[in-house]
PDB file of C-alpha atoms in Angstrom:
ATOM      1  CA  MET A   1      58.384 -48.829 -48.787  1.00 71.00           C
ATOM      2  CA  LYS A   2      57.339 -45.541 -50.355  1.00 78.00           C
ATOM      3  CA  PHE A   3      54.309 -45.367 -48.041  1.00 75.00           C
ATOM      4  CA  PHE A   4      56.592 -45.932 -45.030  1.00 73.00           C
ATOM      5  CA  LYS A   5      58.892 -43.033 -46.023  1.00 73.00           C
ATOM      6  CA  ILE A   6      55.947 -40.691 -46.556  1.00 77.00           C
ATOM      7  CA  SER A   7      54.494 -41.733 -43.187  1.00 73.00           C
ATOM      8  CA  ILE A   8      57.803 -41.034 -41.431  1.00 76.00           C
ATOM      9  CA  LEU A   9      58.088 -37.692 -43.209  1.00 71.00           C
ATOM     10  CA  LEU A  10      54.566 -36.654 -42.196  1.00 67.00           C
ATOM     11  CA  LEU A  11      55.066 -37.839 -38.622  1.00 66.00           C
ATOM     12  CA  SER A  12      58.333 -35.876 -38.396  1.00 66.00           C
ATOM     13  CA  PHE A  13      56.613 -32.785 -39.736  1.00 64.00           C
ATOM     14  CA  PHE A  14      53.880 -32.936 -37.089  1.00 61.00           C
ATOM     15  CA  VAL A  15      56.327 -33.642 -34.260  1.00 62.00           C
ATOM     16  CA  PHE A  16      58.668 -30.769 -35.149  1.00 61.00           C
ATOM     17  CA  SER A  17      55.914 -28.291 -35.955  1.00 59.00           C
ATOM     18  CA  GLY A  18      54.636 -28.778 -32.406  1.00 59.00           C
ATOM     19  CA  CYS A  19      57.977 -27.586 -31.033  1.00 63.00           C
ATOM     20  CA  SER A  20      57.393 -24.025 -32.110  1.00 74.00           C
ATOM     21  CA  PHE A  21      56.714 -21.284 -29.590  1.00 80.00           C
ATOM     22  CA  ARG A  22      54.590 -18.179 -29.418  1.00 86.00           C
ATOM     23  CA  VAL A  23      55.086 -14.853 -27.685  1.00 88.00           C
ATOM     24  CA  ASP A  24      52.091 -13.037 -26.229  1.00 88.00           C
ATOM     25  CA  LYS A  25      52.396  -9.286 -25.849  1.00 89.00           C
ATOM     26  CA  THR A  26      50.104  -7.861 -23.186  1.00 85.00           C
ATOM     27  CA  GLY A  27      49.502  -4.373 -21.869  1.00 84.00           C
ATOM     28  CA  TYR A  28      50.713  -1.087 -23.280  1.00 82.00           C
ATOM     29  CA  MET A  29      52.834  -1.175 -26.446  1.00 81.00           C
ATOM     30  CA  PHE A  30      55.960   0.846 -25.629  1.00 77.00           C
ATOM     31  CA  GLU A  31      57.446   0.578 -29.132  1.00 73.00           C
ATOM     32  CA  ASN A  32      55.845   3.855 -30.247  1.00 70.00           C
ATOM     33  CA  ALA A  33      56.319   5.758 -26.979  1.00 75.00           C
ATOM     34  CA  ASP A  34      58.409   8.933 -26.899  1.00 79.00           C
ATOM     35  CA  PHE A  35      59.955   8.972 -23.425  1.00 81.00           C
ATOM     36  CA  ASN A  36      62.090  12.016 -24.243  1.00 83.00           C
ATOM     37  CA  SER A  37      58.955  14.171 -24.318  1.00 85.00           C
ATOM     38  CA  LEU A  38      58.279  13.484 -20.617  1.00 91.00           C
ATOM     39  CA  GLN A  39      59.668  16.145 -18.270  1.00 93.00           C
ATOM     40  CA  LYS A  40      59.122  16.607 -14.545  1.00 94.00           C
ATOM     41  CA  GLY A  41      57.180  19.758 -13.725  1.00 94.00           C
ATOM     42  CA  VAL A  42      56.430  20.422 -17.407  1.00 95.00           C
ATOM     43  CA  THR A  43      54.457  17.578 -19.009  1.00 95.00           C
ATOM     44  CA  SER A  44      50.744  17.564 -18.165  1.00 95.00           C
ATOM     45  CA  LYS A  45      48.208  14.742 -17.893  1.00 95.00           C
ATOM     46  CA  ASN A  46      46.453  15.900 -21.070  1.00 94.00           C
ATOM     47  CA  THR A  47      49.698  15.804 -23.054  1.00 93.00           C
ATOM     48  CA  ILE A  48      50.406  12.275 -21.810  1.00 92.00           C
ATOM     49  CA  LEU A  49      46.873  11.127 -22.648  1.00 92.00           C
ATOM     50  CA  LYS A  50      47.287  12.420 -26.200  1.00 90.00           C
ATOM     51  CA  SER A  51      50.728  10.817 -26.638  1.00 87.00           C
ATOM     52  CA  PHE A  52      50.429   7.585 -24.656  1.00 88.00           C
ATOM     53  CA  GLY A  53      46.698   6.967 -24.308  1.00 89.00           C
ATOM     54  CA  SER A  54      44.991   5.729 -21.158  1.00 91.00           C
ATOM     55  CA  PRO A  55      47.222   4.218 -18.455  1.00 93.00           C
ATOM     56  CA  THR A  56      47.025   0.572 -17.448  1.00 91.00           C
ATOM     57  CA  ILE A  57      46.518   1.461 -13.766  1.00 91.00           C
ATOM     58  CA  ILE A  58      45.491   4.678 -12.010  1.00 93.00           C
ATOM     59  CA  SER A  59      46.125   4.920  -8.270  1.00 90.00           C
ATOM     60  CA  ILE A  60      46.420   7.511  -5.490  1.00 88.00           C
ATOM     61  CA  ILE A  61      49.623   7.632  -3.437  1.00 84.00           C
ATOM     62  CA  ASP A  62      50.235  10.377  -0.850  1.00 83.00           C
ATOM     63  CA  ASN A  63      47.171  12.259  -2.165  1.00 87.00           C
ATOM     64  CA  ASN A  64      48.701  12.426  -5.646  1.00 90.00           C
ATOM     65  CA  GLU A  65      47.462  10.577  -8.703  1.00 93.00           C
ATOM     66  CA  VAL A  66      49.807   7.912 -10.088  1.00 94.00           C
ATOM     67  CA  TRP A  67      49.563   6.481 -13.597  1.00 94.00           C
ATOM     68  CA  ILE A  68      51.201   3.193 -14.482  1.00 93.00           C
ATOM     69  CA  TYR A  69      51.760   1.924 -18.015  1.00 93.00           C
ATOM     70  CA  TYR A  70      52.573  -1.793 -17.993  1.00 91.00           C
ATOM     71  CA  SER A  71      53.685  -4.192 -20.720  1.00 91.00           C
ATOM     72  CA  GLU A  72      54.822  -7.797 -20.691  1.00 91.00           C
ATOM     73  CA  ASP A  73      56.033 -10.308 -23.295  1.00 92.00           C
ATOM     74  CA  ILE A  74      55.381 -13.932 -22.345  1.00 92.00           C
ATOM     75  CA  LYS A  75      56.935 -16.866 -24.216  1.00 93.00           C
ATOM     76  CA  HIS A  76      54.939 -20.113 -24.425  1.00 90.00           C
ATOM     77  CA  ILE A  77      56.607 -23.381 -25.476  1.00 85.00           C
ATOM     78  CA  LEU A  78      54.475 -26.525 -25.647  1.00 80.00           C
ATOM     79  CA  PHE A  79      53.433 -27.666 -22.178  1.00 80.00           C
ATOM     80  CA  PHE A  80      56.206 -25.861 -20.277  1.00 84.00           C
ATOM     81  CA  MET A  81      55.452 -23.023 -17.871  1.00 90.00           C
ATOM     82  CA  PRO A  82      55.180 -19.685 -19.694  1.00 90.00           C
ATOM     83  CA  LYS A  83      58.193 -17.431 -19.174  1.00 90.00           C
ATOM     84  CA  VAL A  84      58.215 -13.640 -18.986  1.00 89.00           C
ATOM     85  CA  ILE A  85      60.921 -12.526 -21.416  1.00 90.00           C
ATOM     86  CA  ALA A  86      60.334  -8.761 -21.303  1.00 90.00           C
ATOM     87  CA  ARG A  87      58.589  -6.341 -18.989  1.00 90.00           C
ATOM     88  CA  GLN A  88      58.352  -2.560 -19.132  1.00 90.00           C
ATOM     89  CA  ILE A  89      56.718  -0.328 -16.557  1.00 90.00           C
ATOM     90  CA  LEU A  90      56.358   3.441 -16.653  1.00 92.00           C
ATOM     91  CA  VAL A  91      55.330   5.111 -13.380  1.00 93.00           C
ATOM     92  CA  LEU A  92      54.158   8.729 -13.456  1.00 94.00           C
ATOM     93  CA  GLN A  93      53.080  10.666 -10.364  1.00 95.00           C
ATOM     94  CA  PHE A  94      51.389  14.038 -10.697  1.00 95.00           C
ATOM     95  CA  ASN A  95      51.406  17.137  -8.504  1.00 95.00           C
ATOM     96  CA  ASP A  96      48.444  19.407  -7.664  1.00 93.00           C
ATOM     97  CA  GLU A  97      48.833  21.175 -11.027  1.00 95.00           C
ATOM     98  CA  ASP A  98      48.490  17.866 -12.941  1.00 94.00           C
ATOM     99  CA  ARG A  99      52.137  17.931 -14.017  1.00 96.00           C
ATOM    100  CA  ILE A 100      54.656  15.098 -13.619  1.00 95.00           C
ATOM    101  CA  SER A 101      56.326  15.186 -10.196  1.00 94.00           C
ATOM    102  CA  TYR A 102      57.852  11.694 -10.335  1.00 93.00           C
ATOM    103  CA  LEU A 103      58.914   9.632 -13.334  1.00 93.00           C
ATOM    104  CA  LYS A 104      60.384   6.127 -13.305  1.00 91.00           C
ATOM    105  CA  LYS A 105      60.958   3.580 -16.080  1.00 90.00           C
ATOM    106  CA  LEU A 106      61.436  -0.025 -15.012  1.00 88.00           C
ATOM    107  CA  SER A 107      62.167  -3.226 -16.880  1.00 87.00           C
ATOM    108  CA  LEU A 108      62.512  -6.916 -16.123  1.00 84.00           C
ATOM    109  CA  ASP A 109      66.143  -6.266 -15.143  1.00 83.00           C
ATOM    110  CA  ASP A 110      64.981  -3.951 -12.332  1.00 78.00           C
ATOM    111  CA  GLU A 111      62.822  -6.590 -10.672  1.00 70.00           C
ATOM    112  CA  ASP A 112      65.543  -7.628  -8.228  1.00 65.00           C
ATOM    113  CA  LYS A 113      66.323  -4.012  -7.277  1.00 61.00           C
ATOM    114  CA  ASN A 114      63.889  -2.884  -4.565  1.00 58.00           C
ATOM    115  CA  PHE A 115      60.964  -3.701  -6.799  1.00 53.00           C
ATOM    116  CA  PHE A 116      58.689  -6.672  -6.622  1.00 54.00           C
ATOM    117  CA  ILE A 117      55.463  -7.485  -8.410  1.00 55.00           C
ATOM    118  CA  ASN A 118      53.075  -9.418  -6.201  1.00 57.00           C
ATOM    119  CA  PHE A 119      50.603 -11.452  -8.229  1.00 55.00           C
ATOM    120  CA  ASN A 120      48.601 -12.522  -5.172  1.00 61.00           C
ATOM    121  CA  LYS A 121      45.182 -11.113  -4.423  1.00 58.00           C
ATOM    122  CA  THR A 122      44.860  -7.792  -2.636  1.00 60.00           C
ATOM    123  CA  PHE A 123      42.386  -7.931   0.210  1.00 60.00           C
ATOM    124  CA  VAL A 124      40.488  -4.796   1.180  1.00 60.00           C
ATOM    125  CA  LYS A 125      38.510  -4.738   4.447  1.00 63.00           C
ATOM    126  CA  SER A 126      35.592  -2.785   3.018  1.00 62.00           C
ATOM    127  CA  HIS A 127      35.097  -5.309   0.183  1.00 51.00           C
ATOM    128  CA  LYS A 128      33.510  -8.655   0.955  1.00 52.00           C
TER     129      LYS A 128
END
């Protein structure tokens, strides 16, 4: 009888320990970022590089360089589909003098507001 109780206890332990979850944090870590230091027309690329580090994505839009800092927290539970529980995006566009001309902070709550992340592949004609 004692062996049976110990077996049940061990089995319960393994079953319930498998129900735990994990959260993966990917991308830029915004916890240490000082957004108040960013000012349009004042803050330069060099200042941002020193404070924030390298951006996640660098792009060119309307002949101006755009830096994007991206972060996502994804919750994994057993065999269920992973769920994004937090997302932060910082978009910075620079003028000809390498100063911020456009600044936008977005979160997971903003996804339904004229903003959509497309996870499909991007096809470029010149690339085969």
